[in-house]
CSV table of C-alpha atoms and ligand atoms in Angstrom, one decimal:
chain,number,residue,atom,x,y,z
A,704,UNK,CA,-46.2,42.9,-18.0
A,705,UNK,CA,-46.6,46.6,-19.3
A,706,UNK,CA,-46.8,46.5,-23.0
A,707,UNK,CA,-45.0,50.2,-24.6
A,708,UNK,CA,-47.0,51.0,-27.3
A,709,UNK,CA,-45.8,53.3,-30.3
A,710,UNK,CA,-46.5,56.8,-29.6
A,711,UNK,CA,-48.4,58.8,-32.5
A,712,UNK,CA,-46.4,61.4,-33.9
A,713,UNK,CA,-48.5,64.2,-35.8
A,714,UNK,CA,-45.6,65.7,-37.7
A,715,UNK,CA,-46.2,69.6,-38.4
A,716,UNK,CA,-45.7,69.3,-42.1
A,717,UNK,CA,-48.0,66.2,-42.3
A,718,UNK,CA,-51.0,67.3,-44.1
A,719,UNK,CA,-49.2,69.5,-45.9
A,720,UNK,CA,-47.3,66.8,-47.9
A,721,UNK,CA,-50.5,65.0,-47.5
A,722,UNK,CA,-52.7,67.0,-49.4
A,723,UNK,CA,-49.9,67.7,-52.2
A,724,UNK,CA,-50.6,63.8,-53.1
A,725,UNK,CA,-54.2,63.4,-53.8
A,726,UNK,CA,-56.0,60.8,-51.1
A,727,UNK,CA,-52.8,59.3,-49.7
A,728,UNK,CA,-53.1,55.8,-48.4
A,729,UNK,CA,-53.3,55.1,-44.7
A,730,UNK,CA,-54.2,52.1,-42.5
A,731,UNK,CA,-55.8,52.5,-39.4
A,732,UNK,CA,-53.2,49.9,-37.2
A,733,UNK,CA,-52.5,49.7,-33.7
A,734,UNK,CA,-49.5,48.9,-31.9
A,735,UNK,CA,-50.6,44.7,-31.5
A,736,UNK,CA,-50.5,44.4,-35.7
A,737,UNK,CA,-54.3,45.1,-35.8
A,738,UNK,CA,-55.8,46.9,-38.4
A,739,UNK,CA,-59.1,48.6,-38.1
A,740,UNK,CA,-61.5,48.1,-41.5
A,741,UNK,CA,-64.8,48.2,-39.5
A,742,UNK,CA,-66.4,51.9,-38.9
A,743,UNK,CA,-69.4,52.1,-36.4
A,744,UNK,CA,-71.0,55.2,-36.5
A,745,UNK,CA,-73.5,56.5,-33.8
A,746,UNK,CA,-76.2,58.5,-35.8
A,747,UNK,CA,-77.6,59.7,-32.3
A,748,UNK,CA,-77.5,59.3,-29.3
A,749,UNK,CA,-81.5,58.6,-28.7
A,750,UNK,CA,-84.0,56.1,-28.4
A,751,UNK,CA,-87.2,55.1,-28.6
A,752,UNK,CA,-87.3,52.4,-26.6
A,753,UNK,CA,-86.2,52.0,-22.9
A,754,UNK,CA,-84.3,48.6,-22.6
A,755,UNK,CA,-84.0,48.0,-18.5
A,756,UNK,CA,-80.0,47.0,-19.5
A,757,UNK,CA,-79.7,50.4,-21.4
A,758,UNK,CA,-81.7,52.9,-20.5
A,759,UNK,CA,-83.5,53.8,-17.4
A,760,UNK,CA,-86.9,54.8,-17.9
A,761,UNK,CA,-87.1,58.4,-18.0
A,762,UNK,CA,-84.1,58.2,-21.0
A,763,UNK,CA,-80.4,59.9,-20.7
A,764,UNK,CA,-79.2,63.6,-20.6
A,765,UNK,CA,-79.1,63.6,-24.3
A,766,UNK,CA,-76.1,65.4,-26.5
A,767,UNK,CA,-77.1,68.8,-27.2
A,768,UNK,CA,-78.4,69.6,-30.8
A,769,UNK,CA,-75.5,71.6,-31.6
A,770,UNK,CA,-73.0,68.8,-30.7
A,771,UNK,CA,-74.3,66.3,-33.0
A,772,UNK,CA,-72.8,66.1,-36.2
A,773,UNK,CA,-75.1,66.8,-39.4
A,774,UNK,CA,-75.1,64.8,-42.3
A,775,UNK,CA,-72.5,66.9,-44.1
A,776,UNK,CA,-70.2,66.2,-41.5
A,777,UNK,CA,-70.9,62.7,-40.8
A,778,UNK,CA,-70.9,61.7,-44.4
A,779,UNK,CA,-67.4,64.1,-44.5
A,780,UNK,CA,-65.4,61.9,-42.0
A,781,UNK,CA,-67.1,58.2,-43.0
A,782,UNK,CA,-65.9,59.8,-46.5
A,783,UNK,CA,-61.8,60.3,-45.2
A,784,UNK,CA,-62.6,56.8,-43.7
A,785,UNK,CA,-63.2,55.3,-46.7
A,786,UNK,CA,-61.1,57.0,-49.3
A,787,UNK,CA,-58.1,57.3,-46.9
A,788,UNK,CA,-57.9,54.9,-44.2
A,789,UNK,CA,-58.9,52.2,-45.6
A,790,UNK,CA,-62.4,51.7,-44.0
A,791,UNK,CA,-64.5,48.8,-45.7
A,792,UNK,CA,-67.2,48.1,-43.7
A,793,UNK,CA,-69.5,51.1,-42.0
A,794,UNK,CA,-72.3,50.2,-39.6
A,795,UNK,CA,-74.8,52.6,-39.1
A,796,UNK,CA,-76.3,52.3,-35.1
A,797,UNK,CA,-77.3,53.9,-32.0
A,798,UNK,CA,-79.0,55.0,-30.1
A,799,UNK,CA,-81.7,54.2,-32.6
A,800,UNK,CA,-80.1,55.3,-36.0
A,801,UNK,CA,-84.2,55.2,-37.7
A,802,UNK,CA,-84.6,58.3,-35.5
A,803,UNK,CA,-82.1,60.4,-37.5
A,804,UNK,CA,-83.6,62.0,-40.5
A,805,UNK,CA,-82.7,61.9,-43.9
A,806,UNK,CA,-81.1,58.4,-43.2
A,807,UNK,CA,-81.8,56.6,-46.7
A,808,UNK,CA,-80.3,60.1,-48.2
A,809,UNK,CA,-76.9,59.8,-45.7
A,810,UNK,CA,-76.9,55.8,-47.0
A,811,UNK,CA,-77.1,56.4,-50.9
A,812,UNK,CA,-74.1,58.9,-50.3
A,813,UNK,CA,-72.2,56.3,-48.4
A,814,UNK,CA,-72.7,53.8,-51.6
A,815,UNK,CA,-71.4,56.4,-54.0
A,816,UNK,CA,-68.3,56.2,-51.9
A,817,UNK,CA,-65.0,54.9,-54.0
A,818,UNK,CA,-63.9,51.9,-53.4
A,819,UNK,CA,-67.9,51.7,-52.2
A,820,UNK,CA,-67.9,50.0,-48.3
A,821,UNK,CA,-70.3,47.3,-47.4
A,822,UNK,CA,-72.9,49.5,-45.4
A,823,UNK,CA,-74.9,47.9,-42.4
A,824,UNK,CA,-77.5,49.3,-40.1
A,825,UNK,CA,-78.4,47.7,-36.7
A,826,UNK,CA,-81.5,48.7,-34.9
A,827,UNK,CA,-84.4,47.8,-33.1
A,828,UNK,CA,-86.5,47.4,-36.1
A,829,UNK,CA,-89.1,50.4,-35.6
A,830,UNK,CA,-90.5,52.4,-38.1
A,831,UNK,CA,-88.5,49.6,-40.3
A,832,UNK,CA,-91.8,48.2,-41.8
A,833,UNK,CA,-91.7,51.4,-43.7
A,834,UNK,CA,-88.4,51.9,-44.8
A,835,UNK,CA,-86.9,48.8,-45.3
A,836,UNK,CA,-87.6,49.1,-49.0
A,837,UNK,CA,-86.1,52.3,-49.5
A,838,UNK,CA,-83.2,51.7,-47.4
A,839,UNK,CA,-82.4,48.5,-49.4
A,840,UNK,CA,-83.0,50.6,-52.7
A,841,UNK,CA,-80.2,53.5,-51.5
A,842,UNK,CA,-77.3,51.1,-51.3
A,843,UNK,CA,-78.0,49.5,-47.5
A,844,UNK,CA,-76.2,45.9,-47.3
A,845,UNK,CA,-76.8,44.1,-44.2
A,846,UNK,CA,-78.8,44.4,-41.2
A,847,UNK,CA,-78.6,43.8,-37.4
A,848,UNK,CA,-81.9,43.7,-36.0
A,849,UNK,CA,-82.6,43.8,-31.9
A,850,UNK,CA,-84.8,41.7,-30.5
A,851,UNK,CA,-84.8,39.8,-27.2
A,852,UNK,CA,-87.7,38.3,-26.5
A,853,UNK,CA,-91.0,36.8,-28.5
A,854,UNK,CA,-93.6,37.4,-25.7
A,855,UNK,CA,-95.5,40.7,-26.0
A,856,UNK,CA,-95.6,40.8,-21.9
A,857,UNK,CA,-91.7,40.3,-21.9
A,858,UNK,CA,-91.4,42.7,-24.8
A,859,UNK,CA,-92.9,45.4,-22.8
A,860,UNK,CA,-91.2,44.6,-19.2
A,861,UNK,CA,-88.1,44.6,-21.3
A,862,UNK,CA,-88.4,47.6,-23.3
A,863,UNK,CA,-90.8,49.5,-21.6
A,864,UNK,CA,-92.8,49.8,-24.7
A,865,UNK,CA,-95.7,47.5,-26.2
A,866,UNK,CA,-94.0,47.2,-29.7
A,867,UNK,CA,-93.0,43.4,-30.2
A,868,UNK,CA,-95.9,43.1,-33.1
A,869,UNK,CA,-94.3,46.7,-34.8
A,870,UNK,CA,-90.4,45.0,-34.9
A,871,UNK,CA,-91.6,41.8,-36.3
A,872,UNK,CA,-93.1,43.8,-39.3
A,873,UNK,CA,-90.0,45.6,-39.6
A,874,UNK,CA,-88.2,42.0,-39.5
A,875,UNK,CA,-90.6,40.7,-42.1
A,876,UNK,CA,-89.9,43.7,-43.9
A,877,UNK,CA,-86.5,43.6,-44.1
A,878,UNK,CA,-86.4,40.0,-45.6
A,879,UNK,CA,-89.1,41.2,-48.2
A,880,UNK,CA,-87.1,44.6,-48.8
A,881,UNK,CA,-84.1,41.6,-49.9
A,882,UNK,CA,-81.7,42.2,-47.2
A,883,UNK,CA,-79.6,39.1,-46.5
A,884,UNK,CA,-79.1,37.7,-44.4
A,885,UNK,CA,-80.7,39.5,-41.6
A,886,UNK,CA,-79.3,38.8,-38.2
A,887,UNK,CA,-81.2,38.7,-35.2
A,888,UNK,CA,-79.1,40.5,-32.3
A,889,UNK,CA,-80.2,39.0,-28.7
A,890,UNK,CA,-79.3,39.6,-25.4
A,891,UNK,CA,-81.0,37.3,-22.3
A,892,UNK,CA,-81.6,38.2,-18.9
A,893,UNK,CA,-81.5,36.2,-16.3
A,894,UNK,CA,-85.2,35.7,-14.6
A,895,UNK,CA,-86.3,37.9,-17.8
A,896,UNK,CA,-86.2,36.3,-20.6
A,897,UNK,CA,-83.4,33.6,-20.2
A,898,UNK,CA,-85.8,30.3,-20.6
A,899,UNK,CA,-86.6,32.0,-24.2
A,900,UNK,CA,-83.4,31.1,-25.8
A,901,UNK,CA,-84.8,27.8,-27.8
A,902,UNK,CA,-88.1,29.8,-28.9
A,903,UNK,CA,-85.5,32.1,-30.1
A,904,UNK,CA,-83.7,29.9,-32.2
A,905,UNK,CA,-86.9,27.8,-33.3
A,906,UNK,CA,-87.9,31.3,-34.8
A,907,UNK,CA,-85.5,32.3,-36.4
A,908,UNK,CA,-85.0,28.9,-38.2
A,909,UNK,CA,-88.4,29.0,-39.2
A,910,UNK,CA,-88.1,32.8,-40.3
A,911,UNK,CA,-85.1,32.6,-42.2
A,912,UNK,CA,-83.0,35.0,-39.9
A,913,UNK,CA,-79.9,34.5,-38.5
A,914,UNK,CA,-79.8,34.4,-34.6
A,915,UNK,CA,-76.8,35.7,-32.6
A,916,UNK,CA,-76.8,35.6,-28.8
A,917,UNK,CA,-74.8,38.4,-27.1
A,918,UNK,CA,-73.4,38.0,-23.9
A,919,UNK,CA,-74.5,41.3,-21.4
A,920,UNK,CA,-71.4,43.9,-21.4
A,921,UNK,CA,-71.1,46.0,-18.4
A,922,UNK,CA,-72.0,49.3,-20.5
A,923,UNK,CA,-75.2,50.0,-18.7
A,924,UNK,CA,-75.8,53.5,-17.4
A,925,UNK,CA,-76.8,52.7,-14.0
A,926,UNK,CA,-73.9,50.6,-14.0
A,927,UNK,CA,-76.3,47.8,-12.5
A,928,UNK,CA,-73.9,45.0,-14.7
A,929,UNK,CA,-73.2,41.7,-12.5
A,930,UNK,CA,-70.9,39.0,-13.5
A,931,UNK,CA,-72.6,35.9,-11.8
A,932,UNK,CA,-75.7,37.6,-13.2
A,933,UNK,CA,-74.8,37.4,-16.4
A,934,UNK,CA,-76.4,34.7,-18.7
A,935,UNK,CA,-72.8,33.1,-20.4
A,936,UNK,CA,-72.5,31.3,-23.7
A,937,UNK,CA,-71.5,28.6,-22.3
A,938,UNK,CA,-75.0,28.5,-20.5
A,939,UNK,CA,-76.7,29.5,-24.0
A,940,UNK,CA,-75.0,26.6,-25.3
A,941,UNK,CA,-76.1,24.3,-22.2
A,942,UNK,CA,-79.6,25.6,-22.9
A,943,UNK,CA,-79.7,25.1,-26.4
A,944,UNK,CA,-78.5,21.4,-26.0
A,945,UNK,CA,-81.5,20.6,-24.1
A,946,UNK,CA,-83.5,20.6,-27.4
A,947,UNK,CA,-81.3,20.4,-30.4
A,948,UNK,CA,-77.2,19.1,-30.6
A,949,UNK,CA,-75.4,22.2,-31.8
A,950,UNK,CA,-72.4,21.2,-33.8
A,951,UNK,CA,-69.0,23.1,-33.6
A,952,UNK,CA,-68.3,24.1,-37.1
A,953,UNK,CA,-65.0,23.6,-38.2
A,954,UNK,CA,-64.8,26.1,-41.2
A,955,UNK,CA,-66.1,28.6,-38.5
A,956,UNK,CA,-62.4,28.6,-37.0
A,957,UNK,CA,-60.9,29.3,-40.2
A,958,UNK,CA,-63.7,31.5,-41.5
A,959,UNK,CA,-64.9,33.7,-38.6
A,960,UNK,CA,-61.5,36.1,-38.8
A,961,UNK,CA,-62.9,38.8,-36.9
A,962,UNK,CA,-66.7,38.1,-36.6
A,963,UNK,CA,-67.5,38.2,-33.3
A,964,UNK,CA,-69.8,35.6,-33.2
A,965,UNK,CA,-68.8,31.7,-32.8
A,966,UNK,CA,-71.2,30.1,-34.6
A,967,UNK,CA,-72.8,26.3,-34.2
A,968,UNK,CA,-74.4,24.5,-36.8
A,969,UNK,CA,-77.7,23.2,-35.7
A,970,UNK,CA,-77.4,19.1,-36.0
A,971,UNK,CA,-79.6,17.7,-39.4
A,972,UNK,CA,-80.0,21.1,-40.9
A,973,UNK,CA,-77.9,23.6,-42.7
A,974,UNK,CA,-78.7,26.3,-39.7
A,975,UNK,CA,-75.8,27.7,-37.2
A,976,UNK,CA,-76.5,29.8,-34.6
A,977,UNK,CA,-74.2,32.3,-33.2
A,978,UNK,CA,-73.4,33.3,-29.9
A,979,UNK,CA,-70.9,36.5,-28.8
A,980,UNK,CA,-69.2,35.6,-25.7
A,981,UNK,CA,-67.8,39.3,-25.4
A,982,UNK,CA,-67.2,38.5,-21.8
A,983,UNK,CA,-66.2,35.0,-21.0
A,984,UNK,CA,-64.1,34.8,-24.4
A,985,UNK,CA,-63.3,37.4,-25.6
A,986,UNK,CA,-61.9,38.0,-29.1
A,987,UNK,CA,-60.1,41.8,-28.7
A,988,UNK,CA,-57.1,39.9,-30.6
A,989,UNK,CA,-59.5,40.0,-33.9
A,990,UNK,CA,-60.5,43.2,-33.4
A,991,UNK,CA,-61.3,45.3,-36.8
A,992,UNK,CA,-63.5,48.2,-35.3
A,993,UNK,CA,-63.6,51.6,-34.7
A,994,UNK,CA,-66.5,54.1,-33.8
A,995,UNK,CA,-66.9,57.1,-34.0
A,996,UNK,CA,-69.8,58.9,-31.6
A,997,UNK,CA,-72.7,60.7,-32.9
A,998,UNK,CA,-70.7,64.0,-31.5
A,999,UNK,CA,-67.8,63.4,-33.7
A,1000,UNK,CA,-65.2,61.3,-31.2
A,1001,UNK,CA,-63.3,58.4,-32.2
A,1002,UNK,CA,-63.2,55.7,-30.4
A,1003,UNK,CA,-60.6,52.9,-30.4
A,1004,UNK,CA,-62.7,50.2,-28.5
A,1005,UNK,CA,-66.2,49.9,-27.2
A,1006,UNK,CA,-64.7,49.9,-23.9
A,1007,UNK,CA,-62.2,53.0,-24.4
A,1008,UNK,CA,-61.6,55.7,-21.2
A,1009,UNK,CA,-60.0,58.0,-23.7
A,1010,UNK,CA,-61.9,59.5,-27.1
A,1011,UNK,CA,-60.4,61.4,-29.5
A,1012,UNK,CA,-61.8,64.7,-30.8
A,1013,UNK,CA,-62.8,65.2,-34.3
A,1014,UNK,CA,-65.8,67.6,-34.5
A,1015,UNK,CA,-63.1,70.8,-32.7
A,1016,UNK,CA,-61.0,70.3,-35.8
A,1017,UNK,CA,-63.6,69.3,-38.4
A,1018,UNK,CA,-65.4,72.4,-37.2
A,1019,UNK,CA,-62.1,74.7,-36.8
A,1020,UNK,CA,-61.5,73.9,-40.5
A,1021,UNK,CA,-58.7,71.3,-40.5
A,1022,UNK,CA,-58.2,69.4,-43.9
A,1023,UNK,CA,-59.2,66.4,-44.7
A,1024,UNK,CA,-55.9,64.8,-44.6
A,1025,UNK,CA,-55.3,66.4,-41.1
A,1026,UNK,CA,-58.1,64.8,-39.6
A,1027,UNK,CA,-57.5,61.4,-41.2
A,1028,UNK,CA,-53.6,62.0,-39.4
A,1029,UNK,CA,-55.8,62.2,-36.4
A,1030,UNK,CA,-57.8,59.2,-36.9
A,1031,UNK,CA,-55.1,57.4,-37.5
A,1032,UNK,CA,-53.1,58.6,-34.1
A,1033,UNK,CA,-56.3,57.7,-32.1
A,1034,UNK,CA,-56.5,54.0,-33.7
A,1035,UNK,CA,-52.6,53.5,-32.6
A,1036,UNK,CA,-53.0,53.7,-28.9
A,1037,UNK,CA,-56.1,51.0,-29.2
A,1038,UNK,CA,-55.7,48.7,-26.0
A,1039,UNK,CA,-54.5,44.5,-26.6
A,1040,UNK,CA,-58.0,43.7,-24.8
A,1041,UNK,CA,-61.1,45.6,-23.4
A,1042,UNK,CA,-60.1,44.8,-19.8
A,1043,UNK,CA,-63.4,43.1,-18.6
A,1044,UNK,CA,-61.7,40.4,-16.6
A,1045,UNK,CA,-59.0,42.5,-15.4
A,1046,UNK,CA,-59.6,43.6,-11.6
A,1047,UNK,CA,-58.9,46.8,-12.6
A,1048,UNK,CA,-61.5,47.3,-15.2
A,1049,UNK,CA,-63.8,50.2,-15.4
A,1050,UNK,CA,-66.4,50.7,-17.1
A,1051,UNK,CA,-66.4,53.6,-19.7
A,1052,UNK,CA,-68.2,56.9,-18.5
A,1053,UNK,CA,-70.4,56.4,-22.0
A,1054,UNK,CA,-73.5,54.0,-21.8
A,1055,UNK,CA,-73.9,51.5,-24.7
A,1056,UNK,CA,-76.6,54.2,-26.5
A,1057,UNK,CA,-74.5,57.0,-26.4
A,1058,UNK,CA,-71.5,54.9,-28.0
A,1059,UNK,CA,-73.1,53.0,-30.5
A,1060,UNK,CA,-73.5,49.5,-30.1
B,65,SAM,N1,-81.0,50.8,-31.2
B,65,SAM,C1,-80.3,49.9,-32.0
B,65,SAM,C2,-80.6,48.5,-31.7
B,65,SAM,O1,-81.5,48.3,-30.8
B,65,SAM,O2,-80.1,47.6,-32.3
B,65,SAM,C3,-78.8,50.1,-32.0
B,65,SAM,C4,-78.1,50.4,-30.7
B,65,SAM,S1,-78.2,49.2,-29.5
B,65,SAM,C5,-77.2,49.9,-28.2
B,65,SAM,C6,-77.3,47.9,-30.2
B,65,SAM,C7,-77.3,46.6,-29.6
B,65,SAM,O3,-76.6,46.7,-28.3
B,65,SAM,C8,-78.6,46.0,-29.3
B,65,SAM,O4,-78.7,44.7,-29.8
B,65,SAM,C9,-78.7,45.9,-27.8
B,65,SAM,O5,-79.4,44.8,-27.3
B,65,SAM,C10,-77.2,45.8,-27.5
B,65,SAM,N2,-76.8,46.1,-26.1
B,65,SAM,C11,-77.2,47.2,-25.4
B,65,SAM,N3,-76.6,47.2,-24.2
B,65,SAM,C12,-75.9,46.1,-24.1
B,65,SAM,C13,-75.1,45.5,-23.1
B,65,SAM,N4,-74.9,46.0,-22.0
B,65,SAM,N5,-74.5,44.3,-23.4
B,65,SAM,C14,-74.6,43.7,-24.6
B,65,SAM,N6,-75.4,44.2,-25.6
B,65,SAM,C15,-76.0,45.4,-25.4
């Protein structure tokens, strides 16, 4: 079945109405009744680790200097986000979002916001040691620390980089810094680090963190993604079982709204474990989100082939209210589902890093 959506119409004498009315009210809403409340925002494009199911090992062609949008600009449009278009949530990622400077400044501008967003960071957890203090201190909410594997060995095959012992004190950090809860973002591997999945979650009880298992997307630049390679939740689940009953929680289904993760309370404790199943189940029909690239394109899903400028017009002086009419024509043509399962699917031509995960 072909589903028409609603074509965007940019009328000529839109943002000059709009600007006579001081921060007219938008949503971001698609043609399926979705609203988007969730910004992710890609703060570069660049890593500092090599993850085999990211990255290949010599890195990516990274976006030129002068593509990247400085922090005037960034905090400009996440600014028309929130004031206009009713964005409540902003997520700060990557690439690795520690690697762009001034970070704790672009943060404590985001809280002074009006209504202020809930602000969350999600990174690979080094150079966090340092920072999480000060980042907790500028206004930061929530974070979404990476981390696969708990073997130093496994850590390096994964990553290409001997720095399990520097993440840890970033995630030990982060709990001491008072940022809760922290969630623990992992992704298995099969013949990697698939048999870690209980050591995992035995951590992170004892730790305090909250563990969510991500099901592999096929957003790899080497486009090396296999289905019957990848490690489902329903195998997480079977994995899990072997050592502890997981408990389907039945406020979950009436609470989770658009989290992505299902969670599962661990049997005798107060503990639930989530697990993403982007792939096998996915949840597109709860979708909140909307990124925008560390070059200044939104984005209506992770797995869009189309982006929509906003650094040409940013740059070219358009108003604010003109590029939240933009914003608000690129959220309208979002997709009803990323198209994974569909045997037409393609993968977008931007890798996971250079999205924003
Ligand atoms: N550098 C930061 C970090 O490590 O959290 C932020 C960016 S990273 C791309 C965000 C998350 O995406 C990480 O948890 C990473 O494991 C995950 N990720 C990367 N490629 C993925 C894929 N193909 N499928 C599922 N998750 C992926």
């Amino acid at each position: 079945m072909v589903t028409m959506l609603p074509t965007p119409q940019l009328r000529p004498s839109y943002s000059a109405a709009a600007e006579s009315v001081s921060h007219e009210q938008l949503t971001l809403a698609d043609g399926f009744g979705r609203i988007a409340t969730d910004l992710r925002v890609s703060l570069t494009d660049r890593c500092n680790l090599r993850c085999t199911y990211c990255m290949p090992a010599e890195g990516l062609d990274w976006m030129p200097g002068a593509e990247v949008l400085t922090d005037d600009e960034i905090l400009r449009l996440i600014a028309i986000g929130v004031e206009r278009l009713g964005i409540r949530t902003v997520r700060l990622t990557g690439g690795e979002p520690l690697l762009r400077k001034n970070l704790e400044l672009l943060v404590a501008d985001i809280a002074a916001l009006s209504p202020a967003p809930v602000i969350a960071l999600t990174t690979n957890g080094i150079g966090l040691a340092a920072r999480a203090d000060k980042l907790a201190a500028a206004g930061l909410d929530r974070i979404n620390i990476s981390l696969d594997t708990l073997d130093p060995q496994t850590f390096k095959q994964l990553t290409r980089r001997p720095r399990l012992d520097v993440v840890l004190a970033g995630v030990a950090a982060a709990r001491a810094a008072g940022l809760h809860p922290v969630k623990i973002n992992s992704v298995l591997l099969r013949g990697i680090n698939d048999h870690e999945a209980f050591e995992l979650l035995h951590w992170a009880m004892s730790e305090g963190v909250q563990l969510r298992f991500i099901e592999q997307m096929p957003l790899d630049p080497q486009h090396g993604w296999k289905r019957d390679e990848m490690i489902t939740a329903a195998e997480i689940k079977q994995q899990l079982g072997q050592h502890v009953e997981l408990i389907e929680d039945p406020k979950d289904a009436l609470t989770r709204g658009s989290a992505p993760a299902e969670l599962f309370r661990v049997a005798g404790t107060d503990y639930s474990v989530g697990i993403i199943a982007s792939v096998t189940q996915p949840f597109c029909g709860a979708c909140d989100r909307v990124r925008l690239t560390a070059d200044g394109q939104i984005r209506n899903c992770l797995f869009a082939r189309t982006e929509s400028d906003l650094r040409t017009p940013l740059r070219s002086g358009a108003s604010d209210a003109e590029l939240a009419a933009l914003w608000v024509a690129a959220v309208a043509g979002k997709k009803p589902g990323h198209g994974i399962n569909d045997p037409s699917f393609l993968q977008p031509d931007r890798p996971m890093s250079a999205i924003g995960g």
